[in-house]
Amino acid sequence: MLAIADVSRETAQKVSERCGIPRVAEHAEEILANPDVEAVLVCSPTETHADLVVKAAKAGKHIFCEKPIAHSLPKIDQALLAVKDAGVKLQIGFNRRFDANFARVREAVTNGEIGKPQMMHIISRDPAPPTISYIKVSGGIFMDMTIHDFDMARFLIGDEVESIYTAAAVKVDPEIGKAGDLDTALIVLQFKNEVIGTIDNSRKAVYGYDQRVEILGSDGAIATANCYPNQAVISNAYRIQRDLPLNFFMDRYTDSFVAEMRAFVTAVLQNKPTPVTGIDGRMAAVMGLAARKSFDERRPVRLEEVAQA
Ligand SMILES: NC(=O)c1ccc[n+]([C@@H]2O[C@H](COP(=O)([O-])OP(=O)(O)OC[C@H]3O[C@@H](n4cnc5c(N)ncnc54)[C@H](O)[C@@H]3O)[C@@H](O)[C@H]2O)c1
């Protein structure tokens, strides 16, 4: 039994036709009430996630939930408690863990191929900012965009961050500033295992989606470059050039979206733990809250200051 619901029936209809989903339900509750449904994907706007997760857990469904779980820790904890009480599986949509480049970096760290990690750099710049109406409900750059990089940092290093220092600004669009948000940020991470890391974010890189990481270790370094639609290099008497990188997440991360969904379905079918847990979702949100607090108070913030709030 496969079904889709959306507050816009027209949207649900279009997606059902495009993806071959046989049934369009009137609302999410109709799907949750169906005993033939084993698992649900919560891909609606962030402010709806926590309530839907609670309802789905109470209905005994396994849950895939897009990032972030919610914008506030009480809401996140409410959702995680419902999941725990119901004993259902929860996977959070940190798809980048399933990207072949980043998975290889993690593998190199795990295998000791670069010795003991010392420094980590994540560059994560979007080609263009979202609409101002999206910015207003996004929870801010750290909860909406950097949250992927916070998860990536924990994933690559395999340890928790102790404190965060944020320098940030509005450089791309003053309207983003008027909406109370930021569009440019440099974040310094201090890990518990003493690795030092940076995250470099911009809502607008004119040359396209810029997604790179580098880790320096005691025995070497590992780095990943951007992904391109082709490998052609054009050389003439004046310059050597190539086409721009894959433009945005739907192109750059297509394979990772498929792989994360495979991993979720496998976890449900084989009754195994999901590879990206509710705790992973919570930790990334804690880091997002700490990053904003650091910017607001112009000082490094220990994660425990935020997590205990
Ligand atoms: N993992 C990623 O790379 C990635 C990328 C983009 C968005 N996201 C996340 O996915 C979520 C959705 O983002 P989006 O940009 O697609 O949002 P969106 O505003 O386009 O909404 C998605 C759909 O949800 C529907 N909707 C709204 N309220 C609903 C409800 N109560 N029940 C059912 N459907 C409802 C809307 O009509 C819309 O069709 C967000 O949480 C966002 O953070 C993740």
mmCIF file with all atom_site columns, N, CA, C and O in Angstrom, residues 154-193:
data_model
loop_
_atom_site.group_PDB
_atom_site.id
_atom_site.type_symbol
_atom_site.label_atom_id
_atom_site.label_alt_id
_atom_site.label_comp_id
_atom_site.label_asym_id
_atom_site.label_entity_id
_atom_site.label_seq_id
_atom_site.pdbx_PDB_ins_code
_atom_site.Cartn_x
_atom_site.Cartn_y
_atom_site.Cartn_z
_atom_site.occupancy
_atom_site.B_iso_or_equiv
_atom_site.pdbx_formal_charge
_atom_site.auth_seq_id
_atom_site.auth_comp_id
_atom_site.auth_asym_id
_atom_site.auth_atom_id
_atom_site.pdbx_PDB_model_num
ATOM 1   N N  . ARG A 1 154 ? 30.151 16.006 12.381 1.00 0.00 ? 154 ARG A N  1
ATOM 2   C CA . ARG A 1 154 ? 30.081 14.905 13.357 1.00 0.00 ? 154 ARG A CA 1
ATOM 3   C C  . ARG A 1 154 ? 30.335 13.563 12.663 1.00 0.00 ? 154 ARG A C  1
ATOM 4   O O  . ARG A 1 154 ? 31.012 12.689 13.186 1.00 0.00 ? 154 ARG A O  1
ATOM 5   N N  . PHE A 1 155 ? 29.755 13.422 11.472 1.00 0.00 ? 155 PHE A N  1
ATOM 6   C CA . PHE A 1 155 ? 29.884 12.172 10.712 1.00 0.00 ? 155 PHE A CA 1
ATOM 7   C C  . PHE A 1 155 ? 31.338 11.927 10.304 1.00 0.00 ? 155 PHE A C  1
ATOM 8   O O  . PHE A 1 155 ? 31.868 10.825 10.491 1.00 0.00 ? 155 PHE A O  1
ATOM 9   N N  . LEU A 1 156 ? 31.991 12.965 9.756  1.00 0.00 ? 156 LEU A N  1
ATOM 10  C CA . LEU A 1 156 ? 33.356 12.784 9.242  1.00 0.00 ? 156 LEU A CA 1
ATOM 11  C C  . LEU A 1 156 ? 34.348 12.516 10.368 1.00 0.00 ? 156 LEU A C  1
ATOM 12  O O  . LEU A 1 156 ? 35.207 11.647 10.255 1.00 0.00 ? 156 LEU A O  1
ATOM 13  N N  . ILE A 1 157 ? 34.224 13.274 11.448 1.00 0.00 ? 157 ILE A N  1
ATOM 14  C CA . ILE A 1 157 ? 35.204 13.156 12.526 1.00 0.00 ? 157 ILE A CA 1
ATOM 15  C C  . ILE A 1 157 ? 34.833 12.008 13.478 1.00 0.00 ? 157 ILE A C  1
ATOM 16  O O  . ILE A 1 157 ? 35.691 11.428 14.142 1.00 0.00 ? 157 ILE A O  1
ATOM 17  N N  . GLY A 1 158 ? 33.563 11.671 13.549 1.00 0.00 ? 158 GLY A N  1
ATOM 18  C CA . GLY A 1 158 ? 33.143 10.565 14.420 1.00 0.00 ? 158 GLY A CA 1
ATOM 19  C C  . GLY A 1 158 ? 33.234 10.928 15.885 1.00 0.00 ? 158 GLY A C  1
ATOM 20  O O  . GLY A 1 158 ? 33.493 10.068 16.731 1.00 0.00 ? 158 GLY A O  1
ATOM 21  N N  . ASP A 1 159 ? 33.045 12.213 16.176 1.00 0.00 ? 159 ASP A N  1
ATOM 22  C CA . ASP A 1 159 ? 33.086 12.650 17.571 1.00 0.00 ? 159 ASP A CA 1
ATOM 23  C C  . ASP A 1 159 ? 32.158 13.859 17.723 1.00 0.00 ? 159 ASP A C  1
ATOM 24  O O  . ASP A 1 159 ? 31.717 14.443 16.726 1.00 0.00 ? 159 ASP A O  1
ATOM 25  N N  . GLU A 1 160 ? 31.895 14.208 18.998 1.00 0.00 ? 160 GLU A N  1
ATOM 26  C CA . GLU A 1 160 ? 30.999 15.347 19.240 1.00 0.00 ? 160 GLU A CA 1
ATOM 27  C C  . GLU A 1 160 ? 31.792 16.650 19.316 1.00 0.00 ? 160 GLU A C  1
ATOM 28  O O  . GLU A 1 160 ? 32.967 16.662 19.694 1.00 0.00 ? 160 GLU A O  1
ATOM 29  N N  . VAL A 1 161 ? 31.097 17.728 18.981 1.00 0.00 ? 161 VAL A N  1
ATOM 30  C CA . VAL A 1 161 ? 31.681 19.070 19.095 1.00 0.00 ? 161 VAL A CA 1
ATOM 31  C C  . VAL A 1 161 ? 31.439 19.585 20.507 1.00 0.00 ? 161 VAL A C  1
ATOM 32  O O  . VAL A 1 161 ? 30.374 19.362 21.090 1.00 0.00 ? 161 VAL A O  1
ATOM 33  N N  . GLU A 1 162 ? 32.465 20.254 21.037 1.00 0.00 ? 162 GLU A N  1
ATOM 34  C CA . GLU A 1 162 ? 32.361 20.783 22.397 1.00 0.00 ? 162 GLU A CA 1
ATOM 35  C C  . GLU A 1 162 ? 31.887 22.241 22.377 1.00 0.00 ? 162 GLU A C  1
ATOM 36  O O  . GLU A 1 162 ? 31.024 22.637 23.149 1.00 0.00 ? 162 GLU A O  1
ATOM 37  N N  . SER A 1 163 ? 32.495 23.049 21.472 1.00 0.00 ? 163 SER A N  1
ATOM 38  C CA . SER A 1 163 ? 32.100 24.462 21.427 1.00 0.00 ? 163 SER A CA 1
ATOM 39  C C  . SER A 1 163 ? 32.161 24.994 20.002 1.00 0.00 ? 163 SER A C  1
ATOM 40  O O  . SER A 1 163 ? 32.836 24.428 19.126 1.00 0.00 ? 163 SER A O  1
ATOM 41  N N  . ILE A 1 164 ? 31.423 26.081 19.817 1.00 0.00 ? 164 ILE A N  1
ATOM 42  C CA . ILE A 1 164 ? 31.251 26.668 18.481 1.00 0.00 ? 164 ILE A CA 1
ATOM 43  C C  . ILE A 1 164 ? 31.462 28.175 18.567 1.00 0.00 ? 164 ILE A C  1
ATOM 44  O O  . ILE A 1 164 ? 30.956 28.820 19.495 1.00 0.00 ? 164 ILE A O  1
ATOM 45  N N  . TYR A 1 165 ? 32.223 28.712 17.591 1.00 0.00 ? 165 TYR A N  1
ATOM 46  C CA . TYR A 1 165 ? 32.306 30.172 17.485 1.00 0.00 ? 165 TYR A CA 1
ATOM 47  C C  . TYR A 1 165 ? 31.887 30.587 16.075 1.00 0.00 ? 165 TYR A C  1
ATOM 48  O O  . TYR A 1 165 ? 32.373 30.029 15.089 1.00 0.00 ? 165 TYR A O  1
ATOM 49  N N  . THR A 1 166 ? 30.988 31.536 15.977 1.00 0.00 ? 166 THR A N  1
ATOM 50  C CA . THR A 1 166 ? 30.436 31.943 14.682 1.00 0.00 ? 166 THR A CA 1
ATOM 51  C C  . THR A 1 166 ? 30.755 33.398 14.361 1.00 0.00 ? 166 THR A C  1
ATOM 52  O O  . THR A 1 166 ? 30.467 34.287 15.171 1.00 0.00 ? 166 THR A O  1
ATOM 53  N N  . ALA A 1 167 ? 31.322 33.622 13.189 1.00 0.00 ? 167 ALA A N  1
ATOM 54  C CA . ALA A 1 167 ? 31.379 34.981 12.623 1.00 0.00 ? 167 ALA A CA 1
ATOM 55  C C  . ALA A 1 167 ? 30.434 34.954 11.428 1.00 0.00 ? 167 ALA A C  1
ATOM 56  O O  . ALA A 1 167 ? 30.548 34.065 10.573 1.00 0.00 ? 167 ALA A O  1
ATOM 57  N N  . ALA A 1 168 ? 29.483 35.865 11.375 1.00 0.00 ? 168 ALA A N  1
ATOM 58  C CA . ALA A 1 168 ? 28.505 35.809 10.282 1.00 0.00 ? 168 ALA A CA 1
ATOM 59  C C  . ALA A 1 168 ? 28.053 37.206 9.898  1.00 0.00 ? 168 ALA A C  1
ATOM 60  O O  . ALA A 1 168 ? 28.252 38.167 10.649 1.00 0.00 ? 168 ALA A O  1
ATOM 61  N N  . ALA A 1 169 ? 27.447 37.297 8.712  1.00 0.00 ? 169 ALA A N  1
ATOM 62  C CA . ALA A 1 169 ? 27.061 38.611 8.199  1.00 0.00 ? 169 ALA A CA 1
ATOM 63  C C  . ALA A 1 169 ? 25.972 38.461 7.138  1.00 0.00 ? 169 ALA A C  1
ATOM 64  O O  . ALA A 1 169 ? 25.651 37.338 6.728  1.00 0.00 ? 169 ALA A O  1
ATOM 65  N N  . VAL A 1 170 ? 25.440 39.609 6.738  1.00 0.00 ? 170 VAL A N  1
ATOM 66  C CA . VAL A 1 170 ? 24.534 39.639 5.589  1.00 0.00 ? 170 VAL A CA 1
ATOM 67  C C  . VAL A 1 170 ? 25.317 40.274 4.444  1.00 0.00 ? 170 VAL A C  1
ATOM 68  O O  . VAL A 1 170 ? 25.638 41.454 4.485  1.00 0.00 ? 170 VAL A O  1
ATOM 69  N N  . LYS A 1 171 ? 25.698 39.472 3.447  1.00 0.00 ? 171 LYS A N  1
ATOM 70  C CA . LYS A 1 171 ? 26.516 39.964 2.323  1.00 0.00 ? 171 LYS A CA 1
ATOM 71  C C  . LYS A 1 171 ? 25.792 39.789 0.990  1.00 0.00 ? 171 LYS A C  1
ATOM 72  O O  . LYS A 1 171 ? 26.178 40.381 0.002  1.00 0.00 ? 171 LYS A O  1
ATOM 73  N N  . VAL A 1 172 ? 24.782 38.913 0.975  1.00 0.00 ? 172 VAL A N  1
ATOM 74  C CA . VAL A 1 172 ? 24.168 38.521 -0.287 1.00 0.00 ? 172 VAL A CA 1
ATOM 75  C C  . VAL A 1 172 ? 22.945 39.360 -0.608 1.00 0.00 ? 172 VAL A C  1
ATOM 76  O O  . VAL A 1 172 ? 22.799 39.880 -1.712 1.00 0.00 ? 172 VAL A O  1
ATOM 77  N N  . ASP A 1 173 ? 22.047 39.510 0.378  1.00 0.00 ? 173 ASP A N  1
ATOM 78  C CA . ASP A 1 173 ? 20.783 40.213 0.132  1.00 0.00 ? 173 ASP A CA 1
ATOM 79  C C  . ASP A 1 173 ? 20.304 40.873 1.425  1.00 0.00 ? 173 ASP A C  1
ATOM 80  O O  . ASP A 1 173 ? 19.999 40.162 2.394  1.00 0.00 ? 173 ASP A O  1
ATOM 81  N N  . PRO A 1 174 ? 20.206 42.216 1.441  1.00 0.00 ? 174 PRO A N  1
ATOM 82  C CA . PRO A 1 174 ? 19.765 42.905 2.655  1.00 0.00 ? 174 PRO A CA 1
ATOM 83  C C  . PRO A 1 174 ? 18.384 42.441 3.132  1.00 0.00 ? 174 PRO A C  1
ATOM 84  O O  . PRO A 1 174 ? 18.074 42.514 4.328  1.00 0.00 ? 174 PRO A O  1
ATOM 85  N N  . GLU A 1 175 ? 17.556 41.940 2.182  1.00 0.00 ? 175 GLU A N  1
ATOM 86  C CA . GLU A 1 175 ? 16.216 41.457 2.570  1.00 0.00 ? 175 GLU A CA 1
ATOM 87  C C  . GLU A 1 175 ? 16.335 40.263 3.535  1.00 0.00 ? 175 GLU A C  1
ATOM 88  O O  . GLU A 1 175 ? 15.465 40.057 4.387  1.00 0.00 ? 175 GLU A O  1
ATOM 89  N N  . ILE A 1 176 ? 17.393 39.480 3.369  1.00 0.00 ? 176 ILE A N  1
ATOM 90  C CA . ILE A 1 176 ? 17.614 38.342 4.273  1.00 0.00 ? 176 ILE A CA 1
ATOM 91  C C  . ILE A 1 176 ? 17.879 38.877 5.676  1.00 0.00 ? 176 ILE A C  1
ATOM 92  O O  . ILE A 1 176 ? 17.360 38.358 6.674  1.00 0.00 ? 176 ILE A O  1
ATOM 93  N N  . GLY A 1 177 ? 18.664 39.953 5.755  1.00 0.00 ? 177 GLY A N  1
ATOM 94  C CA . GLY A 1 177 ? 18.924 40.596 7.050  1.00 0.00 ? 177 GLY A CA 1
ATOM 95  C C  . GLY A 1 177 ? 17.650 41.158 7.655  1.00 0.00 ? 177 GLY A C  1
ATOM 96  O O  . GLY A 1 177 ? 17.391 40.994 8.858  1.00 0.00 ? 177 GLY A O  1
ATOM 97  N N  . LYS A 1 178 ? 16.818 41.786 6.809  1.00 0.00 ? 178 LYS A N  1
ATOM 98  C CA . LYS A 1 178 ? 15.555 42.358 7.327  1.00 0.00 ? 178 LYS A CA 1
ATOM 99  C C  . LYS A 1 178 ? 14.640 41.263 7.875  1.00 0.00 ? 178 LYS A C  1
ATOM 100 O O  . LYS A 1 178 ? 13.830 41.501 8.769  1.00 0.00 ? 178 LYS A O  1
ATOM 101 N N  . ALA A 1 179 ? 14.772 40.053 7.305  1.00 0.00 ? 179 ALA A N  1
ATOM 102 C CA . ALA A 1 179 ? 13.957 38.918 7.787  1.00 0.00 ? 179 ALA A CA 1
ATOM 103 C C  . ALA A 1 179 ? 14.562 38.317 9.062  1.00 0.00 ? 179 ALA A C  1
ATOM 104 O O  . ALA A 1 179 ? 14.078 37.294 9.562  1.00 0.00 ? 179 ALA A O  1
ATOM 105 N N  . GLY A 1 180 ? 15.651 38.925 9.554  1.00 0.00 ? 180 GLY A N  1
ATOM 106 C CA . GLY A 1 180 ? 16.249 38.467 10.820 1.00 0.00 ? 180 GLY A CA 1
ATOM 107 C C  . GLY A 1 180 ? 17.281 37.370 10.643 1.00 0.00 ? 180 GLY A C  1
ATOM 108 O O  . GLY A 1 180 ? 17.705 36.746 11.610 1.00 0.00 ? 180 GLY A O  1
ATOM 109 N N  . ASP A 1 181 ? 17.677 37.119 9.393  1.00 0.00 ? 181 ASP A N  1
ATOM 110 C CA . ASP A 1 181 ? 18.608 36.001 9.162  1.00 0.00 ? 181 ASP A CA 1
ATOM 111 C C  . ASP A 1 181 ? 19.959 36.516 8.652  1.00 0.00 ? 181 ASP A C  1
ATOM 112 O O  . ASP A 1 181 ? 20.163 37.721 8.464  1.00 0.00 ? 181 ASP A O  1
ATOM 113 N N  . LEU A 1 182 ? 20.865 35.577 8.417  1.00 0.00 ? 182 LEU A N  1
ATOM 114 C CA . LEU A 1 182 ? 22.218 35.849 7.926  1.00 0.00 ? 182 LEU A CA 1
ATOM 115 C C  . LEU A 1 182 ? 22.404 35.040 6.650  1.00 0.00 ? 182 LEU A C  1
ATOM 116 O O  . LEU A 1 182 ? 21.689 34.058 6.433  1.00 0.00 ? 182 LEU A O  1
ATOM 117 N N  . ASP A 1 183 ? 23.382 35.434 5.812  1.00 0.00 ? 183 ASP A N  1
ATOM 118 C CA . ASP A 1 183 ? 23.579 34.645 4.593  1.00 0.00 ? 183 ASP A CA 1
ATOM 119 C C  . ASP A 1 183 ? 25.028 34.243 4.347  1.00 0.00 ? 183 ASP A C  1
ATOM 120 O O  . ASP A 1 183 ? 25.337 33.578 3.357  1.00 0.00 ? 183 ASP A O  1
ATOM 121 N N  . THR A 1 184 ? 25.906 34.636 5.267  1.00 0.00 ? 184 THR A N  1
ATOM 122 C CA . THR A 1 184 ? 27.336 34.365 5.087  1.00 0.00 ? 184 THR A CA 1
ATOM 123 C C  . THR A 1 184 ? 27.899 34.021 6.468  1.00 0.00 ? 184 THR A C  1
ATOM 124 O O  . THR A 1 184 ? 27.654 34.777 7.417  1.00 0.00 ? 184 THR A O  1
ATOM 125 N N  . ALA A 1 185 ? 28.605 32.899 6.571  1.00 0.00 ? 185 ALA A N  1
ATOM 126 C CA . ALA A 1 185 ? 29.067 32.530 7.919  1.00 0.00 ? 185 ALA A CA 1
ATOM 127 C C  . ALA A 1 185 ? 30.362 31.717 7.869  1.00 0.00 ? 185 ALA A C  1
ATOM 128 O O  . ALA A 1 185 ? 30.580 30.916 6.949  1.00 0.00 ? 185 ALA A O  1
ATOM 129 N N  . LEU A 1 186 ? 31.190 31.968 8.854  1.00 0.00 ? 186 LEU A N  1
ATOM 130 C CA . LEU A 1 186 ? 32.369 31.128 9.113  1.00 0.00 ? 186 LEU A CA 1
ATOM 131 C C  . LEU A 1 186 ? 32.229 30.627 10.539 1.00 0.00 ? 186 LEU A C  1
ATOM 132 O O  . LEU A 1 186 ? 32.114 31.430 11.474 1.00 0.00 ? 186 LEU A O  1
ATOM 133 N N  . ILE A 1 187 ? 32.241 29.317 10.687 1.00 0.00 ? 187 ILE A N  1
ATOM 134 C CA . ILE A 1 187 ? 31.978 28.729 12.001 1.00 0.00 ? 187 ILE A CA 1
ATOM 135 C C  . ILE A 1 187 ? 33.190 27.883 12.402 1.00 0.00 ? 187 ILE A C  1
ATOM 136 O O  . ILE A 1 187 ? 33.659 27.062 11.603 1.00 0.00 ? 187 ILE A O  1
ATOM 137 N N  . VAL A 1 188 ? 33.680 28.107 13.599 1.00 0.00 ? 188 VAL A N  1
ATOM 138 C CA . VAL A 1 188 ? 34.818 27.319 14.094 1.00 0.00 ? 188 VAL A CA 1
ATOM 139 C C  . VAL A 1 188 ? 34.300 26.297 15.108 1.00 0.00 ? 188 VAL A C  1
ATOM 140 O O  . VAL A 1 188 ? 33.579 26.657 16.048 1.00 0.00 ? 188 VAL A O  1
ATOM 141 N N  . LEU A 1 189 ? 34.666 25.038 14.870 1.00 0.00 ? 189 LEU A N  1
ATOM 142 C CA . LEU A 1 189 ? 34.207 23.949 15.741 1.00 0.00 ? 189 LEU A CA 1
ATOM 143 C C  . LEU A 1 189 ? 35.394 23.405 16.539 1.00 0.00 ? 189 LEU A C  1
ATOM 144 O O  . LEU A 1 189 ? 36.456 23.131 15.964 1.00 0.00 ? 189 LEU A O  1
ATOM 145 N N  . GLN A 1 190 ? 35.181 23.241 17.816 1.00 0.00 ? 190 GLN A N  1
ATOM 146 C CA . GLN A 1 190 ? 36.202 22.588 18.655 1.00 0.00 ? 190 GLN A CA 1
ATOM 147 C C  . GLN A 1 190 ? 35.614 21.245 19.074 1.00 0.00 ? 190 GLN A C  1
ATOM 148 O O  . GLN A 1 190 ? 34.610 21.198 19.801 1.00 0.00 ? 190 GLN A O  1
ATOM 149 N N  . PHE A 1 191 ? 36.198 20.145 18.578 1.00 0.00 ? 191 PHE A N  1
ATOM 150 C CA . PHE A 1 191 ? 35.678 18.817 18.916 1.00 0.00 ? 191 PHE A CA 1
ATOM 151 C C  . PHE A 1 191 ? 36.215 18.350 20.269 1.00 0.00 ? 191 PHE A C  1
ATOM 152 O O  . PHE A 1 191 ? 37.280 18.775 20.706 1.00 0.00 ? 191 PHE A O  1
ATOM 153 N N  . LYS A 1 192 ? 35.478 17.429 20.866 1.00 0.00 ? 192 LYS A N  1
ATOM 154 C CA . LYS A 1 192 ? 35.921 16.855 22.145 1.00 0.00 ? 192 LYS A CA 1
ATOM 155 C C  . LYS A 1 192 ? 37.273 16.159 21.993 1.00 0.00 ? 192 LYS A C  1
ATOM 156 O O  . LYS A 1 192 ? 38.084 16.174 22.904 1.00 0.00 ? 192 LYS A O  1
ATOM 157 N N  . ASN A 1 193 ? 37.519 15.511 20.829 1.00 0.00 ? 193 ASN A N  1
ATOM 158 C CA . ASN A 1 193 ? 38.793 14.810 20.618 1.00 0.00 ? 193 ASN A CA 1
ATOM 159 C C  . ASN A 1 193 ? 39.900 15.753 20.135 1.00 0.00 ? 193 ASN A C  1
ATOM 160 O O  . ASN A 1 193 ? 40.919 15.305 19.625 1.00 0.00 ? 193 ASN A O  1
#
